[in-house]
mmCIF file of C-alpha atoms in Angstrom:
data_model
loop_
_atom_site.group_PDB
_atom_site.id
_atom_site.type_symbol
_atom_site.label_atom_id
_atom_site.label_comp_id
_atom_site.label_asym_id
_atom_site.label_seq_id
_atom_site.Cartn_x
_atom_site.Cartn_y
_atom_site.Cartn_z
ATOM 1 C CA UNK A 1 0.000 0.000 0.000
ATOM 2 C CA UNK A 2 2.181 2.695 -1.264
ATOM 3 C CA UNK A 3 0.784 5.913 0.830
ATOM 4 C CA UNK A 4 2.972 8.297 -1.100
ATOM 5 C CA UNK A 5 4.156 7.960 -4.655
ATOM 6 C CA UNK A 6 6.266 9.941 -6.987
ATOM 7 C CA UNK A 7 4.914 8.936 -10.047
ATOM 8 C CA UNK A 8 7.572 10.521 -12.622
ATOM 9 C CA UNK A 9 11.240 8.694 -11.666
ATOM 10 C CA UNK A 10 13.196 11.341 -13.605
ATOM 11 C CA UNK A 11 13.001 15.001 -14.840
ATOM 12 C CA UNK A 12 15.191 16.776 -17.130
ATOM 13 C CA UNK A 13 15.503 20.463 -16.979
ATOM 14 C CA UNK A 14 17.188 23.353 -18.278
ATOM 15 C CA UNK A 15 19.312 25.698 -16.274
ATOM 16 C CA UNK A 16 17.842 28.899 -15.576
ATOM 17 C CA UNK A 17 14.185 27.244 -15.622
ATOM 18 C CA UNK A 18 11.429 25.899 -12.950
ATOM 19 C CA UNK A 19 11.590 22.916 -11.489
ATOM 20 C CA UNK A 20 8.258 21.182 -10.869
ATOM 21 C CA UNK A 21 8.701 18.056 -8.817
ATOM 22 C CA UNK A 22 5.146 16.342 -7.934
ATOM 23 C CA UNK A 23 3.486 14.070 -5.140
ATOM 24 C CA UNK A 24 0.431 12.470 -4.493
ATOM 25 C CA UNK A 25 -0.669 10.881 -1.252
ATOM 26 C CA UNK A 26 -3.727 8.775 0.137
ATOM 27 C CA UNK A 27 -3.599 9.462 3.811
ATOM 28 C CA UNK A 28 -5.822 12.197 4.999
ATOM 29 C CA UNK A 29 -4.196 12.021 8.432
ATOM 30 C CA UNK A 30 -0.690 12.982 7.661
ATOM 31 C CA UNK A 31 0.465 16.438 9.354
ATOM 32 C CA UNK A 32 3.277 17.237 7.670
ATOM 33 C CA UNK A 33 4.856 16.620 4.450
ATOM 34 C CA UNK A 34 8.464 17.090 3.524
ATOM 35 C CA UNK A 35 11.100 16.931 0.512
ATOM 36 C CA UNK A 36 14.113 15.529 1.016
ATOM 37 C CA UNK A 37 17.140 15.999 -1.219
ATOM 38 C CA UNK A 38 19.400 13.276 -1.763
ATOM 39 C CA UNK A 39 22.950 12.501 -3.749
ATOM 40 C CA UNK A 40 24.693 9.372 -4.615
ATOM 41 C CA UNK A 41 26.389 7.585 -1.720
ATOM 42 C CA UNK A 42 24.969 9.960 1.116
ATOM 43 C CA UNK A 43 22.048 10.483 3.433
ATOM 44 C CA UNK A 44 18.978 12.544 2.305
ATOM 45 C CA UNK A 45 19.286 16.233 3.397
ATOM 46 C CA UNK A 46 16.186 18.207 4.347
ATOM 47 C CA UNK A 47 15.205 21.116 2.266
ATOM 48 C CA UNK A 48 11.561 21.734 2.938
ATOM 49 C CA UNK A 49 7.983 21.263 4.980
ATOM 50 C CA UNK A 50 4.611 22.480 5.057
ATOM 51 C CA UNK A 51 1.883 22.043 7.669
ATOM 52 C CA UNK A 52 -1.386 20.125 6.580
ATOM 53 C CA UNK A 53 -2.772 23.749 7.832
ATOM 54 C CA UNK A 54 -0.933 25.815 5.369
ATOM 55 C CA UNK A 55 -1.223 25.405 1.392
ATOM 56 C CA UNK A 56 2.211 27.455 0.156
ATOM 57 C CA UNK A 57 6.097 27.539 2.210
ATOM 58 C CA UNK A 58 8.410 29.416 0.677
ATOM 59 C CA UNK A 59 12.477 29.314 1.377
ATOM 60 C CA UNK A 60 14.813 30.678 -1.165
ATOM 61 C CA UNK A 61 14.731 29.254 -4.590
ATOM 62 C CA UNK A 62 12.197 26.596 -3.383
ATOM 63 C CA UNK A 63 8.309 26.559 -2.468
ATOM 64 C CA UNK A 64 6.141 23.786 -1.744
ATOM 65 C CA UNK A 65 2.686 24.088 -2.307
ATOM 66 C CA UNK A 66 -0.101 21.516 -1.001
ATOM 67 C CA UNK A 67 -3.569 20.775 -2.381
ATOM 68 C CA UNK A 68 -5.260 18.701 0.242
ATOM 69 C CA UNK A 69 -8.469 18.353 -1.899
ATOM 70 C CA UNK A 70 -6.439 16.414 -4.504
ATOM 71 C CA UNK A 71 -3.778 15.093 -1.886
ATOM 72 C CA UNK A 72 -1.370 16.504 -3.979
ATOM 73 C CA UNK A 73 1.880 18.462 -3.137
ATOM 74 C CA UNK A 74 4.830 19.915 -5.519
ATOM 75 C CA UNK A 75 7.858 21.422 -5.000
ATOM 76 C CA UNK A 76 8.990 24.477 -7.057
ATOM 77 C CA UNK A 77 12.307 25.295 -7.598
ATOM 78 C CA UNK A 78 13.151 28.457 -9.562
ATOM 79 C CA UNK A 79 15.715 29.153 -11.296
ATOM 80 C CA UNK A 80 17.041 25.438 -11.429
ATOM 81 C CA UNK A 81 20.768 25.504 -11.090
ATOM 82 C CA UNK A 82 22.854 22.129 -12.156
ATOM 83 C CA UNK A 83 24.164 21.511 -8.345
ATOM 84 C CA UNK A 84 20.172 21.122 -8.024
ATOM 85 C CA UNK A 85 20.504 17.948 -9.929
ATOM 86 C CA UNK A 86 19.630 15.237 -6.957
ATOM 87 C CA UNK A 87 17.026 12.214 -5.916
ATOM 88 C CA UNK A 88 14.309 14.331 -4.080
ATOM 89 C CA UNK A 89 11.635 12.357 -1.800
ATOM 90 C CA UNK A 90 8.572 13.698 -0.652
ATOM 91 C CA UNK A 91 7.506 12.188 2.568
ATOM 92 C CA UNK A 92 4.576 12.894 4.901
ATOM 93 C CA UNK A 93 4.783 12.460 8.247
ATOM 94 C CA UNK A 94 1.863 10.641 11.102
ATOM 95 C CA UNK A 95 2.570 12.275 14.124
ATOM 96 C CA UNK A 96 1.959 10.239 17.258
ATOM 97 C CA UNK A 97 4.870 8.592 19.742
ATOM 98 C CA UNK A 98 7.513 7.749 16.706
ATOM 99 C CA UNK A 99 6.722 10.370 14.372
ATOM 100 C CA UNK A 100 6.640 7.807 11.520
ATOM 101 C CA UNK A 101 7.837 9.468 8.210
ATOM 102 C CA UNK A 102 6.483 7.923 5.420
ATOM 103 C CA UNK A 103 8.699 8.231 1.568
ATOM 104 C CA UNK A 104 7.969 8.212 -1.988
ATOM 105 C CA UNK A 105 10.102 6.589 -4.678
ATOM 106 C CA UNK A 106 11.918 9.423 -5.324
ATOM 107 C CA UNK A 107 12.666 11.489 -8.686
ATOM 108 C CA UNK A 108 15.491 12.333 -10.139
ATOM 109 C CA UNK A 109 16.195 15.566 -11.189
ATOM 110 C CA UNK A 110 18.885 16.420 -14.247
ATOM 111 C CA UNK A 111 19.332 20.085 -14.323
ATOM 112 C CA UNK A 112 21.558 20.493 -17.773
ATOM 113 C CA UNK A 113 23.050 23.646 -18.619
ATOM 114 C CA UNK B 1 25.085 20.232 17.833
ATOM 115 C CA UNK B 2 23.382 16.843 17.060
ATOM 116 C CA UNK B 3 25.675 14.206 14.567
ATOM 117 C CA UNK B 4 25.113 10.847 13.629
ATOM 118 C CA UNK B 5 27.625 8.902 12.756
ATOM 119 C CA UNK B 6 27.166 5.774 10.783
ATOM 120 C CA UNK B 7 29.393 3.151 9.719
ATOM 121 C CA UNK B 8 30.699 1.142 8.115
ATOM 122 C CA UNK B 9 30.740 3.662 4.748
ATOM 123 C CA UNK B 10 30.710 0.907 2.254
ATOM 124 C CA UNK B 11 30.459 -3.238 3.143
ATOM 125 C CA UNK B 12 30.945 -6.552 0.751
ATOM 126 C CA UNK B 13 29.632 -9.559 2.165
ATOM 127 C CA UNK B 14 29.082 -13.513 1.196
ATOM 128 C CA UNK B 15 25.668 -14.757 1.009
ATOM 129 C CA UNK B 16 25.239 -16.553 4.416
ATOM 130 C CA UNK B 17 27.415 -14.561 6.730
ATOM 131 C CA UNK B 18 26.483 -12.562 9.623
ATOM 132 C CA UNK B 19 26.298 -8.529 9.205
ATOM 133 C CA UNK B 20 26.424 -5.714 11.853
ATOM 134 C CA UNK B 21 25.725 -1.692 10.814
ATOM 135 C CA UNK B 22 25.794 0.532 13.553
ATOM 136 C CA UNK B 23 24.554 3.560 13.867
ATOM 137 C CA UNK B 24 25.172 6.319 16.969
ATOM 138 C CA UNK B 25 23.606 9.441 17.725
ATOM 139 C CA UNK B 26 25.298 12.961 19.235
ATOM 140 C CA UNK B 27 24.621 16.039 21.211
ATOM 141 C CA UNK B 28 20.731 14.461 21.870
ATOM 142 C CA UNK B 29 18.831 12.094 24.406
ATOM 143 C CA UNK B 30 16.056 9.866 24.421
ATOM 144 C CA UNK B 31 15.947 10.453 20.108
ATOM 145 C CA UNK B 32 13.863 8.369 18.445
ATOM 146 C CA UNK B 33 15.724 6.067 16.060
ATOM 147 C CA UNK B 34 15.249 4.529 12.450
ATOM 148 C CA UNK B 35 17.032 2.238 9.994
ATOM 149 C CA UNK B 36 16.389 2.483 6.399
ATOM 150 C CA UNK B 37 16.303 0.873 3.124
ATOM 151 C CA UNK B 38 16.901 1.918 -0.449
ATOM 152 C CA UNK B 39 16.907 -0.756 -2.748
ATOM 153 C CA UNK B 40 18.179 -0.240 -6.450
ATOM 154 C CA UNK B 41 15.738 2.010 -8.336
ATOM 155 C CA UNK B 42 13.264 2.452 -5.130
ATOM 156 C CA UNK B 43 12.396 4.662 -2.290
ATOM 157 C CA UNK B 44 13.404 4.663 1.120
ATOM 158 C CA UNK B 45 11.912 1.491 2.825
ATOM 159 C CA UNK B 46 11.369 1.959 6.748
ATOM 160 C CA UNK B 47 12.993 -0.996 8.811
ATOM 161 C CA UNK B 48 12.627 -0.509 11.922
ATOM 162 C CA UNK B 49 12.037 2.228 14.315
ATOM 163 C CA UNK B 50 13.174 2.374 18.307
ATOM 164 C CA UNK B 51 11.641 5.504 20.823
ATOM 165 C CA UNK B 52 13.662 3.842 23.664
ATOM 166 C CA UNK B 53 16.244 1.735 25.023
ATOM 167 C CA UNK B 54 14.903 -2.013 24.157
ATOM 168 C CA UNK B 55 12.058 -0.894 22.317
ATOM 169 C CA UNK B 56 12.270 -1.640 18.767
ATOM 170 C CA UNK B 57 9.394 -2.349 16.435
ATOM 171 C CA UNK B 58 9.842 -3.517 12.828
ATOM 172 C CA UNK B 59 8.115 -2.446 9.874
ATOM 173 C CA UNK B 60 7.944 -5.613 7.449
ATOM 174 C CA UNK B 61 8.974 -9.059 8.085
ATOM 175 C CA UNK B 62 12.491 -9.717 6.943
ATOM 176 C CA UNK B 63 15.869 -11.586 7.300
ATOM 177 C CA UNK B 64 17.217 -8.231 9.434
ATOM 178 C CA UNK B 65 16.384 -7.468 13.307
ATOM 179 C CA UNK B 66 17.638 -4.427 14.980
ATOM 180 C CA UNK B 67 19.104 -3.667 18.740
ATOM 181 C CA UNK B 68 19.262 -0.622 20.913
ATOM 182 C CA UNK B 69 21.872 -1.026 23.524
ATOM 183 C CA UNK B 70 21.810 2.098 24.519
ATOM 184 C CA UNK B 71 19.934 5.602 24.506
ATOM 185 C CA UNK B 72 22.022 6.521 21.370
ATOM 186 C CA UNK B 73 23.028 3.117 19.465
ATOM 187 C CA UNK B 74 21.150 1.539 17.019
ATOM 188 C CA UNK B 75 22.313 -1.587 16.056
ATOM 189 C CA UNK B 76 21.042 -3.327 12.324
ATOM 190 C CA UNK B 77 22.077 -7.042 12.215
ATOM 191 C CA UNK B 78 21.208 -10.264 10.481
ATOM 192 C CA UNK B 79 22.968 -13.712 11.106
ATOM 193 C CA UNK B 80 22.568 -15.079 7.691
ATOM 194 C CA UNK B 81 22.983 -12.411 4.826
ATOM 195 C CA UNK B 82 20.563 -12.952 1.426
ATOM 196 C CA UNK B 83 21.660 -11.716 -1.632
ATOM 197 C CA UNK B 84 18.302 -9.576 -1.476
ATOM 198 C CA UNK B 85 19.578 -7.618 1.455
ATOM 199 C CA UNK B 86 21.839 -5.656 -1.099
ATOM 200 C CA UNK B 87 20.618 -1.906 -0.780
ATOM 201 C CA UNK B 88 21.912 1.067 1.194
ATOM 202 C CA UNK B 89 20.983 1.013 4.662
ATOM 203 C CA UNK B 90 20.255 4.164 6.354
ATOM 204 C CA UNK B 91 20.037 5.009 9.827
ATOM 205 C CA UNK B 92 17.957 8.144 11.242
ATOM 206 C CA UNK B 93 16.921 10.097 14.435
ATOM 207 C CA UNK B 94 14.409 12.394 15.040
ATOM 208 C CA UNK B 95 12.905 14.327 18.511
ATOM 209 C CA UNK B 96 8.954 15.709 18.808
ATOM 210 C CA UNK B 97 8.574 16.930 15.035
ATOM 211 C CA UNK B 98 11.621 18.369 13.175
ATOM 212 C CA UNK B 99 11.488 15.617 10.830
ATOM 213 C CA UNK B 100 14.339 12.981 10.504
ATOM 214 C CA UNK B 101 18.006 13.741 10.497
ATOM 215 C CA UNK B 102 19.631 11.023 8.497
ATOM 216 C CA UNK B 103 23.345 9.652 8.629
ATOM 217 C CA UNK B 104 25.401 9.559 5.484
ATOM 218 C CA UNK B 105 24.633 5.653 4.888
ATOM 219 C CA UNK B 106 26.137 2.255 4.315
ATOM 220 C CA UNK B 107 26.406 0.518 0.922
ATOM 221 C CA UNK B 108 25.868 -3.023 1.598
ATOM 222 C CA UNK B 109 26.455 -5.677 -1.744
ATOM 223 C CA UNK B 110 25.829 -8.892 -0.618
ATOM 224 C CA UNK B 111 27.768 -11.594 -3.145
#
């Protein structure tokens, strides 16, 4: 039962342009949803959240936005640079005594110049 | 500041031997702890999660079981490796909600 999925496993993208990474989840309970940013060989890094309250966070070059009507989330990132080029995983998170963080496939994101 | 420090970095084993990743945590207490799996081409698999010394519950059946020693070591082990327990194994702590901090891995190719 996959409870979040990244359906696109790659996206190719032009320097200079947006980024539009996508997520879709079935859980109407989750609190929070993150992306994580990962590169070869290493541990995913966090880059951003948003509340099941809000609907847009912005930091920087990146901004989530969440549509809990569709159970949908993206993540914007504008202008896509090439060290951008990374596995990102959205995850959404249960709260309760483990905090259990649930993660998508993953999609990986070629930004070429 | 909290680290996590996670080792070994890279690991070759034979099918059938024993295997033992650990995992320790830095500059927190009482952290809830989680190992990890990313299998070729998928996501990040939950293993098994610990919110105290002892306590560990796992997440899907499997040919892995994990310890917790102590407040900050979490230990991932199996006594007979499969060649299906290739992946990289991730461990991961996190306290209240600030989501997961995760260490930098282990690359396990089982052979």
């Amino acid at each position: 039962d996959q409870q979040v999925k990244q359906n696109s496993p790659s996206l190719s993208v032009q320097e200079g342009r947006i980024s539009i990474l996508n997520c879709d989840y079935t859980n109407s309970m989750f609190d929070y949803f993150l992306w994580y940013k990962k590169y070869p060989a290493e541990g995913p890094t966090f880059l951003i959240s948003i509340s099941s309250i809000k609907d847009k966070n912005e930091d920087g070059r990146f901004t989530v936005f969440l549509n809990k009507s569709a159970k949908h989330l993206s993540l914007h990132i504008v202008p896509s640079q090439p060290g951008d080029s990374a596995v990102y995983f959205c995850a959404a998170l249960l709260s309760g005594g483990y905090n259990k963080l649930i993660f998508g496939a993953g999609t990986r994101l070629a930004v070429h110049p | 500041s909290q680290t996590i420090h996670q080792w070994p970095a890279t690991l070759v084993q034979p099918v059938g031997s024993p295997l033992s990743l650990e995992c320790t945590v830095e500059g927190t207490s009482n952290p809830n702890l989680y190992w990890y799996r990313q299998a070729a081409g998928r996501g990040l698999q939950l293993l098994f999660y610990s919110v105290g010394i002892g306590q560990i519950s796992s997440e899907v059946p499997q040919n892995l079981s994990a310890s917790r020693p102590q407040d900050r070591q979490f230990i991932l082990s199996s006594k007979k490796l499969l060649l299906s327990d290739s992946g990289f194994y991730l461990c991961a702590w996190s306290i209240g909600f600030n989501g997961y901090t995760f260490g930098s891995g282990t690359r396990l190719t089982v052979v």
